[in-house]
Backbone as a printed PyTorch tensor [residue, N CA C, xyz], in Angstrom:
tensor([[[ 24.3110,  25.3560,  25.0990],
         [ 25.1250,  24.3790,  25.5200],
         [ 24.8380,  23.9800,  27.2410]],

        [[ 25.0710,  24.7620,  28.0280],
         [ 25.4150,  24.6460,  29.0310],
         [ 24.0130,  23.3940,  29.5000]],

        [[ 22.5740,  23.7630,  29.2280],
         [ 21.6240,  23.1880,  29.1360],
         [ 22.0060,  21.4600,  29.0890]],

        [[ 21.9050,  21.4290,  27.6220],
         [ 22.5420,  20.7490,  27.0640],
         [ 23.3420,  19.3110,  27.9080]],

        [[ 25.0360,  20.0250,  28.5080],
         [ 25.7100,  19.3340,  29.2280],
         [ 24.7670,  18.8270,  30.5980]],

        [[ 23.7720,  19.3110,  31.0730],
         [ 23.2840,  19.2000,  32.2470],
         [ 22.4050,  18.0640,  32.3610]],

        [[ 21.8130,  18.1390,  31.1640],
         [ 20.7650,  16.8610,  30.8950],
         [ 21.4940,  15.9100,  30.4300]],

        [[ 22.9230,  15.9230,  30.2360],
         [ 24.0300,  14.5690,  29.9760],
         [ 23.7960,  14.5590,  28.4880]],

        [[ 23.3360,  15.5610,  28.0050],
         [ 23.4440,  15.5110,  26.6080],
         [ 25.1890,  16.0890,  25.7720]],

        [[ 25.2310,  14.9140,  24.9300],
         [ 26.9160,  15.7650,  24.3130],
         [ 26.2220,  16.9750,  23.4060]],

        [[ 27.4670,  17.9670,  23.2670],
         [ 27.0450,  18.7800,  22.3580],
         [ 27.2220,  18.2520,  20.7280]],

        [[ 28.0190,  17.1460,  20.5480],
         [ 28.1030,  16.7720,  19.1100],
         [ 27.8650,  15.1190,  19.6690]],

        [[ 26.3660,  14.6850,  19.1290],
         [ 26.3150,  13.1620,  18.9980],
         [ 27.7100,  12.1760,  18.0620]],

        [[ 27.8420,  11.5750,  18.7460],
         [ 28.6100,  10.6060,  18.0650],
         [ 28.0160,  10.2010,  16.4920]],

        [[ 29.1960,  10.2970,  15.7840],
         [ 28.4530,  10.0940,  13.9140],
         [ 28.2140,   9.0770,  14.2650]],

        [[ 28.3230,   7.9130,  14.5640],
         [ 28.0300,   6.4820,  13.9360],
         [ 26.6250,   6.0950,  14.6920]],

        [[ 26.3470,   6.6160,  15.4550],
         [ 25.0560,   6.7370,  16.4410],
         [ 23.9770,   7.3940,  15.2900]],

        [[ 24.4300,   8.5650,  14.9860],
         [ 23.7930,   9.5140,  14.6610],
         [ 23.0510,   8.5750,  13.0010]],

        [[ 23.9620,   8.4660,  12.3070],
         [ 23.9310,   7.9910,  10.9010],
         [ 23.1750,   6.2830,  11.2620]],

        [[ 23.4740,   5.7910,  12.3520],
         [ 22.3000,   4.5310,  12.7350],
         [ 21.4380,   4.7760,  12.9590]],

        [[ 20.8310,   5.6250,  13.8160],
         [ 19.5920,   6.2950,  13.9840],
         [ 18.8690,   6.2810,  12.9300]],

        [[ 19.8420,   7.1090,  11.7760],
         [ 19.0670,   8.0070,  11.0610],
         [ 18.5900,   6.9250,   9.4460]],

        [[ 19.3160,   6.0640,   9.7600],
         [ 19.1410,   4.8140,   8.6120],
         [ 17.4950,   4.5280,   8.7110]],

        [[ 17.0670,   4.3350,   7.0290],
         [ 15.9520,   3.9150,   6.8900],
         [ 15.4540,   2.3630,   7.4080]],

        [[ 14.4760,   2.2140,   8.1500],
         [ 14.3070,   0.6730,   8.2690],
         [ 13.7110,   0.2000,   7.1650]],

        [[ 13.6180,  -0.9750,   6.9040],
         [ 12.9440,  -1.3100,   5.5540],
         [ 11.0220,  -1.5210,   5.6690]],

        [[ 10.6110,  -1.1140,   5.0280],
         [  9.0580,  -1.5030,   5.5370],
         [  8.3920,  -2.5680,   5.3200]],

        [[  7.9170,  -3.1270,   6.4520],
         [  7.1410,  -4.2600,   6.7070],
         [  5.6730,  -4.3560,   5.8120]],

        [[  5.2250,  -5.1860,   4.8740],
         [  4.1540,  -5.3280,   4.3310],
         [  3.5110,  -6.4840,   4.7820]],

        [[  1.9230,  -6.0220,   5.0600],
         [  1.1990,  -7.1430,   5.3150],
         [  1.1970,  -8.3290,   4.3970]],

        [[  1.0260,  -9.3050,   5.0110],
         [  1.1480, -10.7670,   4.5800],
         [  0.0260, -10.6290,   3.3840]],

        [[  0.6290, -11.0130,   1.9000],
         [ -0.5820, -11.1960,   1.0100],
         [ -0.2600, -12.5790,   0.1460]],

        [[ -1.0830, -12.9550,  -0.5530],
         [ -0.7580, -14.3310,  -1.2270],
         [ -0.1370, -14.1300,  -2.4160]],

        [[ -0.4930, -12.9120,  -2.6710],
         [  0.1910, -12.5050,  -4.2220],
         [ -0.5500, -11.1570,  -4.5390]],

        [[  0.2030, -10.7690,  -5.9180],
         [ -0.7270,  -9.3020,  -6.4180],
         [ -1.9450,  -9.6430,  -6.9440]],

        [[ -2.8880,  -9.0500,  -6.9460],
         [ -4.0670,  -8.7660,  -7.0610],
         [ -4.7300,  -9.7780,  -6.4250]],

        [[ -4.6570, -10.7250,  -5.5330],
         [ -5.5370, -11.2540,  -4.4980],
         [ -6.5110, -10.6170,  -4.0960]],

        [[ -7.6830, -11.0020,  -3.9700],
         [ -8.9410,  -9.9700,  -3.5030],
         [ -9.4190,  -9.2330,  -4.0330]],

        [[ -9.1270,  -8.9730,  -5.4840],
         [ -9.5010,  -8.2400,  -6.1520],
         [-10.9430,  -8.1780,  -6.6010]],

        [[-11.0080,  -9.2860,  -7.0760],
         [-12.3740,  -9.6230,  -7.8490],
         [-13.6230, -10.0000,  -6.3700]],

        [[-12.8140, -10.4720,  -5.3150],
         [-13.7140, -10.4520,  -4.1950],
         [-14.3970,  -9.2070,  -4.1250]],

        [[-13.1130,  -8.1920,  -4.1860],
         [-13.8850,  -6.4930,  -3.5710],
         [-14.7630,  -6.1670,  -4.6520]],

        [[-14.5270,  -6.2130,  -5.8030],
         [-14.9890,  -6.2100,  -7.2620],
         [-16.6800,  -6.4930,  -6.6210]],

        [[-16.9230,  -8.0200,  -6.3500],
         [-18.1950,  -8.2700,  -6.6920],
         [-18.9030,  -7.6610,  -5.5350]],

        [[-18.1030,  -7.5930,  -4.0590],
         [-18.6210,  -6.7620,  -3.2720],
         [-19.2960,  -5.4450,  -3.4830]],

        [[-18.6150,  -4.6090,  -4.3660],
         [-19.1100,  -3.6430,  -4.8270],
         [-20.1510,  -3.6960,  -5.5060]],

        [[-20.0150,  -4.6030,  -6.8660],
         [-21.2680,  -4.6420,  -7.1380],
         [-22.5970,  -5.0550,  -6.6400]],

        [[-22.5210,  -5.9600,  -5.4940],
         [-23.6310,  -6.2380,  -4.7170],
         [-24.0480,  -4.8860,  -3.9440]],

        [[-23.0940,  -3.9380,  -3.8720],
         [-23.4080,  -2.7230,  -2.9830],
         [-24.2720,  -1.8250,  -4.1460]],

        [[-23.4990,  -1.7060,  -5.4320],
         [-24.2410,  -0.9830,  -6.3270],
         [-25.2610,  -1.1740,  -6.8460]],

        [[-25.9580,  -2.8630,  -6.9490],
         [-27.2590,  -3.1910,  -6.9070],
         [-28.3760,  -3.1190,  -6.2760]],

        [[-27.4290,  -3.0020,  -4.7650],
         [-28.4140,  -3.0490,  -3.4020],
         [-29.2660,  -1.2320,  -3.6790]],

        [[-28.3970,  -0.1440,  -3.5500],
         [-28.3650,   1.0760,  -3.7920],
         [-29.0200,   1.3230,  -4.8620]],

        [[-29.1040,   0.7100,  -6.2580],
         [-29.6020,   0.8860,  -7.4920],
         [-28.9750,   1.9400,  -8.0390]],

        [[-27.9920,   1.7610,  -7.8290],
         [-26.2870,   2.6040,  -8.7500],
         [-26.0750,   2.2370,  -9.8950]],

        [[-26.3850,   2.8410, -10.8810],
         [-25.4760,   2.1410, -12.1800],
         [-24.1350,   1.8250, -12.3150]],

        [[-23.1550,   3.1960, -11.6080],
         [-21.6130,   3.0760, -11.8240],
         [-21.2200,   3.6850, -11.0940]],

        [[-19.8310,   3.5810, -10.5930],
         [-19.0750,   4.5170,  -9.9960],
         [-17.6460,   5.0660, -10.3100]],

        [[-17.4880,   5.9780, -10.1180],
         [-16.1260,   6.6870, -11.0960],
         [-15.5960,   6.7190,  -9.8350]],

        [[-14.2570,   6.3940,  -9.7870],
         [-13.2650,   6.2730,  -8.6810],
         [-12.0910,   6.6570,  -8.8980]],

        [[-11.5860,   7.9740,  -8.6280],
         [-10.3770,   8.9380,  -8.9880],
         [ -9.2260,   8.7850,  -8.2270]],

        [[ -9.4350,   8.6810,  -6.6540],
         [ -8.7580,   8.8710,  -5.4300],
         [ -7.4290,   7.7610,  -5.8810]],

        [[ -6.2520,   7.7200,  -5.7020],
         [ -5.2880,   6.9240,  -5.8450],
         [ -5.3260,   5.5490,  -4.8330]],

        [[ -5.4020,   6.2100,  -3.5970],
         [ -5.4950,   5.2270,  -2.2800],
         [ -6.9170,   4.2350,  -2.5560]],

        [[ -8.4520,   4.7250,  -3.0970],
         [ -9.3370,   3.7200,  -3.3530],
         [ -9.2170,   2.7050,  -4.6720]],

        [[ -8.5590,   3.8270,  -5.9930],
         [ -7.7350,   2.8870,  -6.8170],
         [ -7.1510,   1.7210,  -6.3520]],

        [[ -6.0140,   1.9090,  -5.5590],
         [ -5.1060,   0.8020,  -5.6480],
         [ -5.9470,  -0.1970,  -4.7540]],

        [[ -6.5140,   0.3080,  -3.6170],
         [ -7.6990,  -1.1440,  -2.6620],
         [ -8.4200,  -1.6640,  -3.4050]],

        [[ -8.9770,  -1.0190,  -4.5580],
         [-10.1790,  -2.0770,  -5.1300],
         [ -9.1070,  -2.8550,  -6.5830]],

        [[ -8.5150,  -2.2130,  -7.1020],
         [ -7.6960,  -3.1390,  -8.4880],
         [ -6.3170,  -3.9410,  -7.5020]],

        [[ -5.5840,  -3.4000,  -7.0230],
         [ -4.1300,  -3.6680,  -6.9410],
         [ -3.6740,  -2.5640,  -7.6140]],

        [[ -3.8090,  -1.8010,  -8.6970],
         [ -2.9010,  -1.4750,  -9.3260],
         [ -2.0930,   0.2330,  -8.3710]],

        [[ -0.7800,   0.1920,  -8.7110],
         [ -0.0860,   1.0400,  -7.7100],
         [  0.7620,   2.1100,  -8.5700]],

        [[ -0.0390,   2.1660,  -9.9840],
         [  0.5850,   3.3850, -10.4890],
         [ -0.1290,   4.4960, -10.0460]],

        [[  0.8610,   5.8080, -10.6860],
         [  0.2560,   7.0560,  -9.9390],
         [ -0.7380,   7.8060, -10.7540]],

        [[ -1.0840,   7.3650, -12.2190],
         [ -2.4050,   7.7860, -12.7750],
         [ -3.1000,   7.1240, -13.5290]],

        [[ -4.3630,   7.1050, -13.4030],
         [ -5.8220,   6.7670, -13.5400],
         [ -6.8320,   6.8310, -12.9230]],

        [[ -8.1400,   5.8620, -13.5970],
         [ -9.5220,   5.9290, -12.9850],
         [-10.1120,   4.9850, -13.0100]],

        [[-11.0470,   4.3260, -12.4470],
         [-11.4700,   2.9960, -12.2680],
         [-13.1190,   3.2930, -12.7050]],

        [[-14.0070,   2.7740, -13.8130],
         [-15.0970,   2.8670, -13.4680],
         [-15.6200,   1.3090, -13.6940]],

        [[-16.4700,   1.4490, -12.6030],
         [-17.3300,   0.0710, -12.3930],
         [-18.7840,   0.4090, -12.3450]],

        [[-19.1650,  -0.6500, -13.1820],
         [-20.9020,  -0.7690, -13.3780],
         [-21.1560,  -2.1330, -12.7430]],

        [[-22.5030,  -2.4930, -13.0690],
         [-22.7480,  -3.9170, -12.2250],
         [-22.5550,  -4.6670, -13.2200]],

        [[-21.8750,  -4.1620, -14.6900],
         [-21.9480,  -5.5680, -15.7020],
         [-20.0320,  -5.2000, -15.8080]],

        [[-19.2930,  -4.1940, -15.6710],
         [-18.0060,  -4.1060, -16.3350],
         [-17.2230,  -3.5100, -15.4010]],

        [[-16.0400,  -3.3240, -15.6310],
         [-15.0630,  -2.7600, -14.7100],
         [-13.4760,  -2.2100, -15.6300]],

        [[-13.6330,  -1.2480, -15.6850],
         [-12.4230,  -0.6370, -16.4880],
         [-11.5830,   0.2770, -15.5720]],

        [[-10.2230,  -0.3000, -16.0690],
         [ -9.4680,   1.0540, -15.1870],
         [ -8.9230,   1.9880, -16.7150]],

        [[ -8.7480,   2.8830, -16.6340],
         [ -8.2410,   3.7510, -17.5710],
         [ -7.0710,   4.4040, -17.1400]],

        [[ -5.4870,   4.3780, -17.7410],
         [ -4.9000,   5.1500, -17.5380],
         [ -3.9000,   5.2260, -18.6880]],

        [[ -2.7640,   6.0770, -18.4670],
         [ -1.8140,   6.6200, -19.5310],
         [ -1.1390,   5.5190, -20.0990]],

        [[ -0.2390,   5.7890, -21.3860],
         [  0.6970,   4.8700, -22.0110],
         [  1.7070,   4.4130, -20.9910]],

        [[  1.9090,   5.4570, -19.6470],
         [  3.1720,   4.7390, -19.2200],
         [  2.7590,   3.1850, -18.1740]],

        [[  1.4480,   3.3390, -17.7430],
         [  1.1860,   2.2740, -16.9240],
         [  0.2680,   1.2450, -17.3920]],

        [[  0.2850,   1.1360, -18.6840],
         [ -0.9190,  -0.0360, -19.2970],
         [ -0.3020,  -1.0040, -18.8890]],

        [[  1.0200,  -1.8500, -19.3470],
         [  1.7030,  -2.6860, -19.1210],
         [  1.2200,  -3.0010, -17.4260]],

        [[  1.4690,  -2.3140, -16.4770],
         [  1.3980,  -2.6080, -15.4270],
         [  0.4420,  -2.8160, -14.7730]],

        [[ -0.5980,  -1.8700, -15.3330],
         [ -1.7790,  -1.7200, -14.7730],
         [ -2.4670,  -3.6210, -15.2760]],

        [[ -2.2060,  -3.6330, -16.6180],
         [ -2.6180,  -4.9210, -17.2410],
         [ -2.5000,  -6.4010, -15.9530]],

        [[ -1.1190,  -6.3340, -15.8220],
         [ -0.5090,  -7.0830, -14.6860],
         [ -0.9960,  -7.3010, -13.2480]],

        [[ -1.6140,  -6.0890, -12.7380],
         [ -1.6760,  -5.7530, -11.1710],
         [ -3.4830,  -5.8540, -11.5000]],

        [[ -4.0110,  -5.3850, -12.1170],
         [ -5.4560,  -4.9800, -12.0890],
         [ -6.3270,  -6.4040, -12.5770]],

        [[ -5.8620,  -7.3570, -11.9890],
         [ -7.1010,  -8.7940, -12.9600],
         [ -8.5860,  -8.4100, -12.6300]],

        [[ -9.0840,  -8.4970, -13.4480],
         [-10.6650,  -8.7390, -13.8210],
         [-11.0690,  -7.0490, -14.0850]],

        [[-10.1790,  -6.6120, -14.4290],
         [-10.3080,  -4.7590, -15.0820],
         [-10.2720,  -5.1810, -16.5530]],

        [[-10.7760,  -4.6070, -17.1430],
         [-10.1290,  -3.7820, -18.8780],
         [ -9.4730,  -2.6030, -18.7310]],

        [[ -8.3570,  -2.9560, -18.7880],
         [ -7.3050,  -1.7910, -19.0690],
         [ -7.4050,  -1.2570, -20.4520]],

        [[ -7.7220,   0.4940, -20.2080],
         [ -7.6960,   1.3040, -21.3650],
         [ -6.7260,   2.3070, -21.2690]],

        [[ -6.3930,   2.6690, -22.2360],
         [ -5.2960,   3.5060, -22.3490],
         [ -6.0280,   4.8910, -22.8220]],

        [[ -5.7660,   5.9070, -22.1790],
         [ -6.2020,   7.1160, -22.4510],
         [ -4.9770,   8.1090, -22.9630]],

        [[ -5.2270,   9.0270, -24.0790],
         [ -4.3380,   9.7180, -24.7140],
         [ -5.0440,  11.1660, -24.4610]],

        [[ -5.6230,  11.3790, -23.5150],
         [ -5.8950,  13.0200, -23.1340],
         [ -7.0640,  13.6310, -24.3830]],

        [[ -6.4940,  12.8190, -25.5810],
         [ -7.6820,  13.8800, -26.4860],
         [ -8.5460,  13.1430, -27.1400]],

        [[ -8.7600,  11.7120, -26.8600],
         [ -9.4900,  11.1120, -27.6160],
         [-10.9530,  11.4950, -26.8290]],

        [[-12.3460,  10.7050, -27.8850],
         [-13.4320,  11.3010, -27.6620],
         [-14.3680,   9.6160, -27.4290]],

        [[-13.3890,   8.4060, -27.7070],
         [-13.5930,   7.4200, -27.5520],
         [-14.2890,   6.5210, -26.4220]],

        [[-15.6300,   6.2900, -26.3330],
         [-16.3650,   5.5400, -25.2490],
         [-15.6920,   4.6610, -24.7970]],

        [[-15.5210,   4.9540, -23.3890],
         [-15.0590,   3.9630, -22.4870],
         [-16.3480,   2.5060, -23.0200]],

        [[-15.3710,   1.1510, -23.1690],
         [-16.1300,   0.2070, -23.3900],
         [-16.7270,  -0.5440, -22.2220]],

        [[-17.9900,   0.2030, -21.4170],
         [-18.8810,  -0.2280, -20.1570],
         [-19.9840,   0.1210, -20.5750]],

        [[-20.7510,  -1.0440, -19.9870],
         [-22.5160,  -0.6230, -20.2710],
         [-23.1210,  -0.3740, -18.5530]]])
């Protein structure tokens, strides 16, 4: 306590100042034209890269990469991109949200037990 007083610090900070400093500041988002803008451009660029590298398809499971490519902000899902198609697979909780956010992607509901083939060539 002596050290704190010597440095000019009070033992107990003023409650209002303390609470004011602890309040969360609103997060600032980068300016965007709207949800889903740029998805098609990113998808086309990815398809060009797949074609250049002679790769048939790409499975994306990382949440950050999924969100970057599709605009889908849900926490569950995977994206399968081929040169001809793009599918976002998610569970029942996010089907409606994915349909709104992931423009240019076919949204497929995954039940966890289905042996149904994905609609991609």
